[in-house]
């Protein structure tokens, strides 16, 4: 449990420090008293939570499609929640997909195939960003999507966005080559990399990645076009629904910004690309700082931006932290029970073999 609580505590400390720094000179108590929970605001908060529910439906649907509906809706939802919980307690660069094969395996999916499926989800997520981000930037004025929070901040987020996007595009091409187009090329390249002396401690993992890509390619090439459409639609639905949370909060707390709804949505693409390199658990601290600075020109005051950032993170981060803490003990109990059952079965088989030989 302490391994779970430690990154959460680190994230909370970062959040407090960032808020304390940004709140200097702001009377947050006065700003909070000025917040009006009108019927529209309450409805929009509820709608923001519904958007996250739609997001989870999209990811649950994707897990169902990936496993050819071998997993039930309940099992797929559990895998989604555990992946999201992992997102909350690990740096964004690690993400929930790192333990995805374990979660799928605990629901009865063979571990090798589970690794295959998680590589596919990773490819779909990256492909969505690679395709959607240029389209959004193309139809949005550059001054609307990048000019915010001062000149230094605007240049910084613009260059960071394109640098991370270039990395994502390269990584997506590598995944496409490795799991669909030419997996043997990637496996050969990875075997060369694994032979480097300074990477010898990771050689087994690197070689295993190459083998998994080849296995993934064999399975995915046999999938019909409908499979790819369904998986990508689940991915797109999940991300877009998550982005609409911010639109709902702006509409509820600052109804005068309704004409900026597209700009608010477009900036979400930039935020989530930048957050992919966050070193803090779940992007804690960096997310709130980005939100309050990036949307500051639309909010008006830093205090109100901080309060909206709190609501945003409560719905998209802390809610899943609570859900994960609730369901993780039960999942761990079932997982270790299955491990003990497999070990006991293996011991029984060995004893039977020895008895038959004697």
Coordinates of C-alpha atoms in Angstrom, one line a residue:
X1 CA 0.0 0.0 0.0
X2 CA 2.8 2.4 0.7
X3 CA 4.0 2.0 -2.9
X4 CA 0.6 3.3 -3.9
X5 CA 0.3 6.1 -1.4
X6 CA 3.9 7.4 -1.9
X7 CA 3.4 8.7 -5.5
X8 CA -0.1 10.0 -4.5
X9 CA 1.6 12.0 -1.7
X10 CA 4.3 13.3 -4.1
X11 CA 1.6 14.4 -6.5
X12 CA -0.4 16.2 -3.7
X13 CA 2.8 18.0 -2.4
X14 CA 3.5 19.2 -6.0
X15 CA -0.1 20.4 -6.3
X16 CA 0.0 22.3 -3.0
X17 CA 3.3 24.0 -3.9
X18 CA 2.1 25.0 -7.4
X19 CA -1.2 26.3 -6.0
X20 CA 0.6 28.2 -3.2
X21 CA 3.0 29.8 -5.8
X22 CA 0.2 30.8 -8.2
X23 CA -2.2 31.9 -5.5
X24 CA 0.1 34.5 -4.0
X25 CA -1.5 37.9 -4.5
X26 CA -4.9 36.3 -5.0
X27 CA -7.7 36.3 -2.4
X28 CA -9.0 32.8 -3.0
X29 CA -11.6 33.0 -0.3
X30 CA -13.1 36.1 -1.9
X31 CA -12.9 34.4 -5.3
X32 CA -14.7 31.3 -3.9
X33 CA -17.4 33.4 -2.4
X34 CA -17.9 34.9 -5.9
X35 CA -18.5 31.5 -7.4
X36 CA -22.2 31.1 -8.2
X37 CA -23.6 27.5 -8.2
X38 CA -26.5 28.4 -10.5
X39 CA -28.7 25.6 -11.9
X40 CA -26.6 25.9 -15.1
X41 CA -23.4 25.5 -13.2
X42 CA -24.7 22.4 -11.3
X43 CA -26.0 20.9 -14.5
X44 CA -22.6 21.5 -16.3
X45 CA -20.7 19.9 -13.4
X46 CA -23.0 16.9 -13.7
X47 CA -22.5 16.9 -17.5
X48 CA -18.7 16.9 -17.0
X49 CA -19.0 13.8 -14.8
X50 CA -21.2 12.2 -17.5
X51 CA -18.5 13.0 -20.1
X52 CA -16.0 11.0 -18.0
X53 CA -18.6 8.2 -17.9
X54 CA -18.8 8.3 -21.7
X55 CA -15.0 8.2 -21.8
X56 CA -15.0 5.1 -19.6
X57 CA -17.7 3.5 -21.8
X58 CA -15.4 4.2 -24.9
X59 CA -12.4 2.5 -23.2
X60 CA -14.5 -0.4 -21.9
X61 CA -16.0 -0.8 -25.4
X62 CA -12.4 -0.9 -26.8
X63 CA -11.3 -3.6 -24.4
X64 CA -14.4 -5.7 -25.3
X65 CA -13.6 -5.2 -29.0
X66 CA -9.9 -6.0 -28.6
X67 CA -10.7 -9.3 -26.8
X68 CA -13.3 -10.3 -29.4
X69 CA -15.9 -9.9 -26.6
X70 CA -14.3 -12.6 -24.5
X71 CA -14.4 -10.2 -21.6
X72 CA -17.7 -9.1 -20.2
X73 CA -18.6 -5.5 -19.8
X74 CA -17.8 -5.8 -16.0
X75 CA -14.4 -7.3 -16.6
X76 CA -13.6 -4.7 -19.3
X77 CA -14.6 -1.9 -16.9
X78 CA -12.4 -3.3 -14.1
X79 CA -9.4 -3.4 -16.5
X80 CA -10.2 0.2 -17.5
X81 CA -10.4 1.4 -13.9
X82 CA -7.2 -0.4 -12.9
X83 CA -5.4 1.2 -15.9
X84 CA -6.7 4.6 -15.0
X85 CA -5.7 4.1 -11.3
X86 CA -2.2 3.2 -12.6
X87 CA -2.3 6.5 -14.6
X88 CA -3.0 8.3 -11.3
X89 CA -0.1 6.9 -9.3
X90 CA 2.6 6.8 -12.0
X91 CA 4.2 9.5 -14.1
X92 CA 2.3 10.3 -17.3
X93 CA 5.2 9.0 -19.4
X94 CA 4.7 5.6 -17.9
X95 CA 0.9 5.4 -18.0
X96 CA -1.7 2.7 -17.2
X97 CA -0.7 0.6 -20.2
X98 CA 2.5 -0.5 -18.4
X99 CA 0.5 -2.8 -16.2
X100 CA -2.4 -3.4 -18.7
X101 CA -1.2 -6.9 -19.6
X102 CA -1.3 -7.9 -15.9
X103 CA -4.8 -6.6 -15.5
X104 CA -6.0 -8.4 -18.7
X105 CA -4.2 -11.5 -17.6
X106 CA -6.0 -11.4 -14.2
X107 CA -9.3 -11.5 -16.2
X108 CA -8.3 -14.7 -18.0
X109 CA -6.5 -13.3 -21.1
X110 CA -3.2 -15.1 -21.9
X111 CA -0.3 -12.9 -20.9
X112 CA 1.3 -12.9 -24.3
X113 CA -2.0 -12.0 -25.9
X114 CA -2.6 -9.4 -23.2
X115 CA 0.7 -7.7 -24.1
X116 CA -0.4 -7.8 -27.8
X117 CA -3.7 -6.1 -26.9
X118 CA -2.0 -3.3 -24.8
X119 CA 0.4 -2.6 -27.6
X120 CA -2.6 -2.2 -29.8
X121 CA -4.3 0.2 -27.4
X122 CA -1.1 2.2 -27.2
X123 CA -0.9 2.4 -31.0
X124 CA -4.5 3.5 -31.2
X125 CA -4.0 6.3 -28.6
X126 CA -0.9 7.6 -30.4
X127 CA -2.6 7.3 -33.8
X128 CA -5.5 9.4 -32.6
X129 CA -3.2 12.2 -31.5
X130 CA -1.1 12.0 -34.7
X131 CA -4.2 12.3 -36.9
X132 CA -6.3 14.7 -34.8
X133 CA -3.7 17.3 -33.6
X134 CA -2.7 18.6 -37.1
X135 CA -6.4 18.9 -38.1
X136 CA -7.2 20.9 -34.9
X137 CA -4.2 23.2 -35.3
X138 CA -5.0 23.6 -39.0
X139 CA -8.6 24.9 -38.5
X140 CA -7.7 27.0 -35.4
X141 CA -6.0 30.4 -35.6
X142 CA -2.4 30.1 -34.2
X143 CA -3.0 33.1 -31.9
X144 CA -6.0 31.4 -30.4
X145 CA -4.4 28.1 -29.7
X146 CA -0.9 29.1 -28.6
X147 CA -1.0 32.8 -27.5
X148 CA -1.9 32.6 -23.8
X149 CA -0.2 33.4 -20.5
X150 CA 2.4 35.8 -21.7
X151 CA 5.0 35.6 -24.6
X152 CA 7.4 33.3 -22.8
X153 CA 4.7 30.9 -21.9
X154 CA 3.2 30.9 -25.4
X155 CA 6.5 30.2 -27.1
X156 CA 7.3 27.5 -24.5
X157 CA 4.1 25.6 -24.9
X158 CA 4.2 25.9 -28.7
X159 CA 7.7 24.5 -29.0
X160 CA 7.0 21.8 -26.3
X161 CA 3.8 20.8 -28.1
X162 CA 5.5 20.3 -31.5
X163 CA 8.5 18.6 -30.0
X164 CA 6.4 16.1 -28.1
X165 CA 4.1 15.7 -31.2
X166 CA 7.2 14.9 -33.3
X167 CA 8.2 12.2 -30.8
X168 CA 4.7 10.8 -30.7
X169 CA 4.6 10.7 -34.5
X170 CA 8.0 8.8 -34.6
X171 CA 6.8 6.4 -31.9
X172 CA 3.5 5.8 -33.7
X173 CA 5.4 5.0 -36.9
X174 CA 7.7 2.6 -35.0
X175 CA 4.6 0.9 -33.5
X176 CA 3.0 0.7 -36.9
X177 CA 6.1 -0.8 -38.4
X178 CA 6.6 -3.2 -35.5
X179 CA 3.1 -4.6 -35.0
X180 CA 1.6 -4.3 -38.5
X181 CA 4.0 -3.6 -41.4
X182 CA 7.5 -5.1 -40.8
X183 CA 7.8 -6.6 -37.3
X184 CA 10.9 -8.6 -38.2
X185 CA 12.7 -5.4 -39.0
X186 CA 11.9 -4.0 -35.6
X187 CA 12.8 -7.2 -33.8
X188 CA 16.2 -7.3 -35.6
X189 CA 16.8 -3.6 -34.7
X190 CA 15.9 -4.2 -31.1
X191 CA 18.1 -7.3 -30.9
X192 CA 21.0 -5.1 -32.1
X193 CA 20.1 -2.5 -29.5
X194 CA 19.9 -5.1 -26.7
X195 CA 23.5 -6.2 -27.5
X196 CA 24.9 -2.8 -26.5
X197 CA 26.9 -3.2 -23.4
X198 CA 25.3 -0.3 -21.5
X199 CA 21.9 -1.7 -22.1
X200 CA 22.7 -5.3 -21.1
X201 CA 20.6 -5.2 -18.0
X202 CA 17.5 -4.4 -20.2
X203 CA 18.4 -6.9 -23.0
X204 CA 15.8 -9.4 -21.9
X205 CA 13.0 -6.8 -21.8
X206 CA 14.1 -5.3 -25.2
X207 CA 14.2 -8.7 -26.9
X208 CA 10.8 -9.6 -25.4
X209 CA 9.3 -6.4 -26.8
X210 CA 10.5 -7.5 -30.3
X211 CA 9.0 -10.9 -29.9
X212 CA 5.7 -9.4 -28.7
X213 CA 5.6 -7.1 -31.7
X214 CA 5.9 -10.1 -34.1
X215 CA 3.2 -12.0 -32.2
X216 CA 1.0 -8.9 -32.3
X217 CA 1.5 -8.5 -36.0
X218 CA 0.4 -12.1 -36.7
X219 CA -2.8 -11.6 -34.8
X220 CA -3.7 -8.1 -36.0
X221 CA -3.1 -8.8 -39.7
X222 CA -6.0 -11.3 -39.5
X223 CA -8.4 -8.8 -38.1
X224 CA -11.2 -7.5 -40.4
X225 CA -11.6 -3.8 -41.2
X226 CA -14.6 -3.6 -38.9
X227 CA -12.4 -4.5 -35.9
X228 CA -10.1 -1.5 -36.6
X229 CA -13.1 0.9 -37.0
X230 CA -14.6 -0.2 -33.7
X231 CA -11.4 0.0 -31.8
X232 CA -10.5 3.5 -33.2
X233 CA -14.1 4.7 -32.6
X234 CA -13.8 3.7 -28.9
X235 CA -10.5 5.5 -28.7
X236 CA -11.7 8.7 -30.3
X237 CA -14.9 8.7 -28.2
X238 CA -12.9 8.3 -25.0
X239 CA -10.5 11.2 -25.7
X240 CA -13.1 13.6 -27.1
X241 CA -15.4 12.9 -24.1
X242 CA -12.6 13.7 -21.8
X243 CA -11.8 17.0 -23.5
X244 CA -15.5 18.1 -23.2
X245 CA -15.1 18.1 -19.4
X246 CA -13.3 21.5 -19.7
X247 CA -15.9 22.8 -22.1
X248 CA -18.7 21.9 -19.7
X249 CA -16.9 23.6 -16.8
X250 CA -16.4 26.8 -18.8
X251 CA -20.0 26.8 -19.8
X252 CA -21.2 26.4 -16.2
X253 CA -18.9 28.8 -14.4
X254 CA -18.2 31.3 -17.2
X255 CA -21.3 31.2 -19.6
X256 CA -20.0 34.4 -21.3
X257 CA -17.2 32.2 -22.9
X258 CA -19.6 30.1 -24.9
X259 CA -18.3 31.7 -28.1
X260 CA -14.9 30.3 -27.3
X261 CA -16.0 26.7 -27.0
X262 CA -14.0 25.5 -30.0
X263 CA -10.8 27.3 -28.7
X264 CA -11.3 25.7 -25.3
X265 CA -11.6 22.2 -27.0
X266 CA -8.6 22.9 -29.3
X267 CA -6.4 23.8 -26.4
X268 CA -7.2 20.5 -24.7
X269 CA -5.3 18.7 -27.5
X270 CA -2.3 20.8 -26.7
X271 CA -2.5 20.2 -22.9
X272 CA -2.8 16.5 -23.2
X273 CA 0.1 16.2 -25.6
X274 CA 2.3 18.2 -23.3
X275 CA 1.2 16.2 -20.3
X276 CA 2.5 13.0 -21.9
X277 CA 6.0 13.9 -20.7
X278 CA 4.9 14.9 -17.2
X279 CA 7.3 13.5 -14.5
X280 CA 4.8 13.7 -11.7
X281 CA 2.2 11.0 -10.9
X282 CA -0.9 11.5 -13.0
X283 CA 0.5 14.9 -14.2
X284 CA -0.2 16.3 -10.7
X285 CA 0.9 19.9 -10.3
X286 CA 1.9 20.4 -14.0
X287 CA -1.8 19.8 -15.0
X288 CA -3.1 22.5 -12.7
X289 CA -0.3 24.9 -13.6
X290 CA -0.9 24.4 -17.3
X291 CA -4.7 24.8 -16.9
X292 CA -4.5 28.0 -14.9
X293 CA -1.9 29.6 -17.2
X294 CA -3.1 28.3 -20.6
X295 CA -6.8 29.3 -20.0
X296 CA -6.0 32.4 -18.0
X297 CA -6.8 34.7 -20.8
X298 CA -10.3 33.3 -21.1
X299 CA -11.0 33.1 -17.3
X300 CA -9.9 36.6 -16.4
X301 CA -8.4 36.1 -12.9
X302 CA -5.8 33.6 -11.7
X303 CA -7.9 32.8 -8.7
X304 CA -10.9 31.7 -10.8
X305 CA -8.6 29.7 -13.0
X306 CA -7.2 27.9 -10.0
X307 CA -10.7 27.0 -8.8
X308 CA -11.7 25.7 -12.2
X309 CA -8.5 23.7 -12.3
X310 CA -9.5 22.1 -9.0
X311 CA -12.9 21.1 -10.4
X312 CA -11.2 19.8 -13.5
X313 CA -8.8 17.6 -11.6
X314 CA -11.4 16.4 -9.1
X315 CA -13.4 15.0 -12.0
X316 CA -10.6 13.7 -14.3
X317 CA -8.0 12.6 -11.7
X318 CA -9.0 12.4 -8.0
X319 CA -12.3 10.6 -8.8
X320 CA -10.3 7.8 -10.4
X321 CA -7.9 7.8 -7.5
X322 CA -10.7 7.1 -5.1
X323 CA -12.3 4.4 -7.4
X324 CA -8.9 2.8 -7.7
X325 CA -8.3 2.7 -4.0
X326 CA -11.7 1.1 -3.5
X327 CA -11.4 -1.6 -6.2
X328 CA -7.7 -2.3 -6.0
X329 CA -7.7 -4.4 -2.8
X330 CA -10.4 -6.7 -4.1
X331 CA -8.6 -7.0 -7.4
X332 CA -5.3 -7.8 -5.6
X333 CA -7.1 -10.4 -3.5
X334 CA -8.5 -12.2 -6.5
X335 CA -5.2 -11.9 -8.4
X336 CA -3.1 -13.4 -5.7
X337 CA -5.7 -16.1 -5.1
X338 CA -5.4 -17.1 -8.7
X339 CA -1.6 -17.2 -8.5
X340 CA -1.8 -19.4 -5.4
X341 CA -4.3 -21.7 -7.1
X342 CA -2.0 -22.1 -10.2
X343 CA 1.0 -22.8 -8.0
X344 CA -1.0 -25.4 -6.0
X345 CA -2.2 -27.0 -9.2
X346 CA 1.4 -27.1 -10.5
X347 CA 2.6 -28.7 -7.2
X348 CA -0.2 -31.3 -7.5
X349 CA 0.8 -32.2 -11.0
X350 CA 4.5 -32.6 -10.0
X351 CA 3.5 -34.8 -7.1
X352 CA 1.4 -37.0 -9.3
X353 CA 4.2 -37.3 -11.8
X354 CA 6.6 -38.3 -9.0
X355 CA 4.1 -40.8 -7.6
X356 CA 3.6 -42.4 -11.0
X357 CA 7.3 -42.7 -11.6
X358 CA 7.9 -44.3 -8.2

